[in-house]
XYZ file of C-alpha atoms in Angstrom:
341
model
C -23.114 -8.797 -10.607
C -19.567 -8.541 -11.000
C -17.147 -11.502 -9.141
C -13.492 -12.628 -9.027
C -13.766 -16.134 -10.527
C -10.630 -18.786 -10.233
C -11.109 -20.550 -13.279
C -8.474 -22.915 -12.973
C -5.260 -23.187 -11.085
C -3.411 -19.716 -12.394
C -6.352 -18.319 -13.878
C -8.271 -15.236 -12.549
C -11.143 -13.618 -13.921
C -13.512 -10.523 -13.054
C -16.890 -12.105 -14.387
C -20.566 -11.111 -14.736
C -22.681 -13.502 -12.866
C -26.584 -13.857 -11.919
C -27.419 -12.016 -9.010
C -28.285 -14.666 -6.057
C -32.350 -15.392 -5.667
C -34.393 -14.023 -2.702
C -33.190 -15.505 0.892
C -35.401 -18.675 1.779
C -35.945 -18.745 5.368
C -33.417 -18.139 7.771
C -30.950 -16.753 5.558
C -30.213 -13.400 4.982
C -28.817 -11.823 1.157
C -25.370 -9.182 1.910
C -24.047 -6.570 0.032
C -20.284 -7.425 0.033
C -18.386 -4.445 1.925
C -14.840 -6.632 2.372
C -13.147 -9.310 1.393
C -9.616 -10.081 3.270
C -7.269 -12.042 1.098
C -6.275 -15.085 2.604
C -3.339 -17.828 2.470
C -6.159 -19.957 1.250
C -7.174 -18.239 -1.495
C -3.408 -17.886 -2.792
C -3.394 -21.952 -2.494
C -6.551 -22.259 -4.632
C -5.121 -19.726 -7.173
C -1.883 -21.892 -7.245
C -3.880 -25.512 -7.417
C -2.677 -26.432 -4.080
C -5.724 -26.665 -1.843
C -6.959 -30.415 -1.279
C -10.528 -30.295 -1.245
C -11.610 -28.056 -3.742
C -13.528 -28.379 -7.590
C -12.595 -25.411 -9.920
C -14.027 -22.526 -11.151
C -14.512 -21.330 -7.432
C -15.634 -17.806 -6.253
C -13.049 -17.595 -3.512
C -13.044 -14.914 -0.257
C -14.646 -15.993 3.080
C -13.361 -12.805 5.258
C -16.116 -11.254 4.896
C -17.617 -7.956 6.055
C -20.914 -6.589 4.085
C -24.321 -5.297 5.033
C -27.981 -7.076 5.051
C -29.850 -6.461 2.023
C -32.576 -9.102 2.291
C -33.858 -11.498 4.759
C -35.299 -14.839 4.902
C -38.647 -15.783 6.521
C -38.103 -16.109 10.317
C -34.851 -13.889 10.322
C -34.990 -10.694 12.952
C -32.493 -8.856 11.758
C -33.156 -5.103 9.821
C -31.801 -4.102 6.443
C -28.684 -2.009 5.994
C -27.126 -3.278 9.129
C -23.638 -4.301 9.195
C -22.111 -7.772 9.559
C -19.168 -10.005 10.257
C -19.488 -13.258 8.096
C -19.130 -16.622 9.605
C -17.956 -18.468 6.786
C -18.355 -21.916 8.548
C -21.765 -23.352 7.245
C -22.453 -26.238 9.338
C -25.125 -28.949 9.356
C -26.504 -28.415 13.193
C -27.188 -31.885 13.259
C -23.608 -34.176 13.372
C -21.808 -35.228 16.814
C -19.573 -32.038 16.425
C -22.710 -29.581 16.230
C -24.278 -31.378 18.864
C -21.549 -30.921 21.032
C -20.844 -26.847 20.592
C -18.270 -27.455 17.964
C -19.736 -26.654 14.369
C -16.256 -25.126 13.613
C -15.625 -29.253 12.297
C -18.482 -30.366 11.459
C -18.807 -33.516 10.195
C -20.640 -31.687 6.586
C -19.090 -28.437 7.251
C -18.797 -26.130 3.862
C -16.507 -23.086 4.077
C -17.118 -20.347 2.033
C -15.006 -19.696 -0.990
C -13.968 -23.282 -0.205
C -16.530 -26.164 -0.143
C -19.098 -23.244 -1.999
C -18.499 -20.168 -3.769
C -17.402 -17.183 -1.304
C -17.581 -13.274 -1.257
C -15.059 -12.033 -4.150
C -18.701 -10.702 -5.518
C -21.305 -7.961 -4.912
C -23.742 -10.176 -3.025
C -23.988 -13.122 -1.362
C -26.478 -15.591 0.732
C -25.359 -16.709 3.861
C -27.219 -18.268 6.689
C -28.664 -15.543 9.246
C -26.975 -17.859 12.333
C -22.790 -16.921 10.597
C -23.827 -13.079 10.358
C -22.223 -11.232 13.710
C -23.151 -7.643 14.386
C -20.003 -5.136 13.325
C -21.128 -2.386 15.409
C -18.146 -0.583 16.124
C -15.999 -1.471 13.776
C -15.365 -0.165 10.104
C -16.176 -2.120 7.911
C -12.704 -3.170 6.593
C -12.147 -3.692 10.141
C -14.652 -5.962 9.845
C -13.144 -8.050 7.448
C -9.844 -8.838 9.210
C -12.181 -10.744 12.018
C -12.178 -14.086 10.865
C -8.813 -14.520 10.071
C -7.845 -13.331 14.230
C -10.537 -15.191 15.194
C -8.583 -18.465 14.063
C -5.860 -17.265 16.297
C -8.061 -16.515 19.501
C -9.694 -19.888 18.381
C -5.756 -21.717 18.823
C -4.994 -19.754 21.788
C -8.106 -21.024 23.945
C -7.654 -24.771 22.820
C -4.292 -24.653 24.490
C -5.980 -23.754 28.009
C -2.586 -22.132 28.664
C -3.315 -19.412 31.198
C -1.737 -16.503 32.634
C 1.959 -16.052 32.436
C 2.419 -19.721 30.913
C 5.530 -19.781 28.056
C 4.211 -19.803 24.731
C 5.797 -20.084 21.557
C 4.800 -19.481 18.306
C 6.263 -21.139 15.061
C 5.451 -18.927 11.699
C 4.813 -14.915 11.257
C 1.934 -15.206 8.959
C -1.297 -13.686 9.736
C -2.311 -16.642 11.542
C 0.640 -16.987 13.717
C 1.054 -12.849 14.462
C -2.809 -12.984 15.037
C -1.679 -16.089 17.648
C 0.913 -14.328 19.018
C -1.164 -11.248 19.894
C -4.094 -13.325 21.433
C -1.822 -15.094 23.182
C 0.146 -11.403 24.310
C -3.600 -10.758 25.529
C -3.985 -14.223 26.958
C -0.635 -12.476 29.315
C 1.272 -15.693 28.078
C 5.077 -14.996 27.654
C 5.016 -15.326 23.974
C 8.235 -15.996 21.672
C 7.661 -15.735 18.060
C 9.791 -18.054 16.035
C 9.832 -17.768 12.315
C 12.918 -17.983 9.419
C 11.762 -14.500 7.402
C 13.704 -11.480 8.828
C 11.302 -9.072 7.062
C 8.159 -10.739 8.801
C 10.137 -11.076 12.164
C 10.997 -7.044 12.449
C 7.379 -6.062 11.447
C 6.470 -8.623 14.491
C 8.961 -6.714 16.782
C 9.080 -3.580 15.993
C 5.503 -3.449 14.506
C 3.608 -5.342 17.457
C 5.784 -5.459 20.319
C 6.589 -8.895 20.128
C 9.384 -11.043 21.160
C 11.163 -12.627 18.603
C 13.755 -15.088 17.817
C 15.079 -16.133 13.682
C 14.976 -19.418 12.771
C 17.727 -19.380 10.528
C 20.525 -18.278 12.938
C 22.829 -21.149 13.971
C 22.263 -20.091 17.760
C 18.290 -20.327 16.996
C 18.133 -23.449 19.274
C 20.141 -22.340 22.057
C 18.791 -19.359 22.305
C 15.083 -20.865 23.000
C 16.969 -23.433 25.794
C 18.015 -20.266 27.209
C 14.994 -18.378 27.182
C 13.129 -20.989 28.922
C 16.538 -22.097 31.341
C 16.150 -25.640 29.648
C 12.423 -26.124 30.281
C 11.205 -25.635 27.090
C 7.548 -24.252 26.115
C 4.700 -24.894 27.997
C 2.712 -24.244 25.160
C 4.108 -24.520 21.094
C 1.912 -23.029 18.351
C 2.420 -24.180 15.202
C 0.894 -21.870 12.377
C 3.808 -22.969 9.424
C 1.897 -25.317 7.155
C 5.405 -27.037 6.794
C 5.501 -30.549 8.194
C 9.009 -30.444 8.734
C 8.309 -27.571 11.266
C 5.272 -29.590 12.851
C 8.031 -31.926 13.576
C 10.351 -30.218 14.958
C 7.777 -28.565 17.508
C 7.698 -31.891 19.381
C 11.107 -30.655 21.211
C 9.954 -27.260 22.258
C 7.233 -28.617 24.649
C 7.925 -28.839 27.900
C 7.392 -31.806 30.373
C 3.459 -31.307 30.673
C 3.304 -29.164 28.165
C 0.852 -28.460 24.771
C 1.774 -28.471 20.806
C -1.404 -27.015 19.259
C -1.700 -27.810 15.425
C -3.254 -24.728 14.244
C -1.738 -24.949 10.549
C -2.941 -28.222 8.156
C -0.713 -30.054 6.138
C -1.629 -33.012 3.427
C 1.362 -34.945 4.477
C 1.834 -37.544 7.399
C 3.446 -36.053 11.169
C 5.109 -38.740 12.823
C 7.319 -38.020 15.658
C 9.024 -40.354 18.906
C 6.375 -42.017 21.169
C 8.854 -42.473 24.128
C 9.834 -38.487 23.874
C 6.025 -37.816 23.388
C 5.369 -40.029 26.515
C 8.422 -39.135 28.755
C 7.341 -35.589 28.351
C 3.353 -36.853 28.644
C 2.540 -34.633 26.557
C -1.180 -32.875 24.708
C -1.295 -32.867 21.201
C -4.620 -30.471 20.163
C -5.468 -29.890 16.916
C -6.973 -26.021 16.062
C -9.542 -25.882 12.950
C -11.321 -22.928 12.371
C -12.891 -20.680 14.887
C -16.133 -20.477 16.662
C -18.853 -17.829 18.143
C -16.834 -17.136 21.287
C -13.613 -16.769 19.235
C -15.311 -14.255 16.654
C -16.802 -12.534 20.036
C -13.406 -12.278 21.338
C -11.867 -10.492 18.536
C -14.812 -7.770 17.480
C -13.831 -6.964 21.522
C -10.177 -6.847 21.446
C -10.300 -4.664 18.256
C -12.831 -2.120 20.088
C -11.267 -2.032 22.610
C -7.938 -1.288 21.442
C -5.634 -4.356 22.002
C -5.088 -5.246 18.285
C -3.156 -2.915 16.146
C -5.087 -3.655 13.017
C -4.038 -0.506 10.800
C -0.455 -2.336 10.767
C -2.232 -5.776 9.915
C -3.709 -4.675 7.166
C -1.425 -3.594 4.754
C -2.522 -4.110 1.219
C -6.130 -2.921 -0.355
C -7.317 -3.660 -3.541
C -10.753 -3.529 -5.526
C -12.909 -6.170 -7.149
C -11.572 -5.173 -10.475
C -7.870 -4.993 -9.980
C -7.964 -8.573 -8.067
C -7.160 -10.423 -11.158
C -4.069 -8.694 -11.537
C -3.356 -8.127 -7.471
C -4.085 -11.256 -6.368
C -1.529 -13.266 -8.554
C 1.246 -10.548 -8.180
C 0.442 -10.762 -4.423
C 0.750 -14.973 -4.473
C 4.463 -14.528 -5.941
C 5.624 -11.010 -3.907
C 4.759 -10.745 -0.178
C 7.320 -8.090 0.572
C 5.596 -6.455 3.286
C 2.886 -8.028 2.744
C 0.355 -9.004 5.779
C -3.127 -9.099 5.062
C -4.589 -7.594 1.666
C -8.173 -6.553 1.307
C -10.473 -6.482 -1.200
C -12.617 -2.910 -1.156
C -16.119 -4.160 -3.161
C -18.315 -1.426 -2.249
C -15.767 1.069 -1.899
C -16.927 1.884 1.770
C -13.984 2.703 4.086
C-alpha cells in the first residue's frame, strides 16, 4: 500500500509498505478516507517533537470505512467511522478513572506508532465512532475540534462566564467555538492579524490584536478591570502561557490546552491571592468526540470554512513541507487518501 513516511526531520517520501495483517480479536482494519494535517505533523516533519522515533507514518485526524473486523467486533463492513487516535491500556489509574486520554501507556497514532497517512490501518474497535450524518471529509476534522471541546469541558465554566482564548490556530479556534457554544462570553487574542480577521469575519468571534500596544488596556476595559473567569492558552508558547496568568480573574481558571517542553513559572503570591485554578487539558475523550459530531450535524460549526486546503497522498510530500513554511490562508489541510468527498 502507499504511505507517506517521514524518514527523518525534513524528509518525506511516498513509499510502498506492506498491507496490514488480518485484524486480531477486538480490532478492525480500515480503509483510510481522509486525514487532517495537524500542528503535531508539522512538528514531526520539522524535528521538533520530543517523543518520536523515525521513520514514522504520521496522521491522527482520521476518517475511514471498515474493511474487515477481528473476532468479537460487532461492526459492519463498509461503515464510515471516525478514529479516536488515543490508544489506551485500559488498566492504569487514568484508564480506571475513565480518563484514557491521559493513559500512562498511551500510544497516539502517528506519534508513538504509525498513523493514517496511508491506505489501510489497524485500530482497536473501541476507538471507532460512527460517522453517520457527516461527510468523510468533515469526519476527519472531528479529532482536532474535540481537543477544544475537551478544554472547554475541563474548564467547568458555565453560561455567561467571561472567557479569553489565547492563540488563533486550529486548536484555539476550536476552543473558542466550543466556549461560545457553551454560552461563554468569548474573546480571542492573537498577534496574527490574518488569523484574527478570519476568526472575526469568518467565524463571528470577538477578537483582540495582541500585537497592539494597547491590547492589555483593551482586555482590562473589556472586563471592567476584573479579568476573565477562564483563560485558555492554545499557543504552544511558554512566554504566552506565563503571561496568561495575569489575565485570570480572582477565583478564575487557567486551562493549558497547549503543551511546551519548557518549565512554566508564575508568581506564587499572585496565584494564591486570586485563588486560581490551574488545569491541564490533554487530548480528548469519547464525550468530546460525541459533542463535536452532534455540533457539526446541528450546523453549529462552520466546518467548510475551517477546512481551507486539500491535497492527496501522492502530493503530500510536496505540500506538507510547503505549508510548514507558508501558512497564509491556511487553517486546516486535509489529505484525500481514497478520493471520497
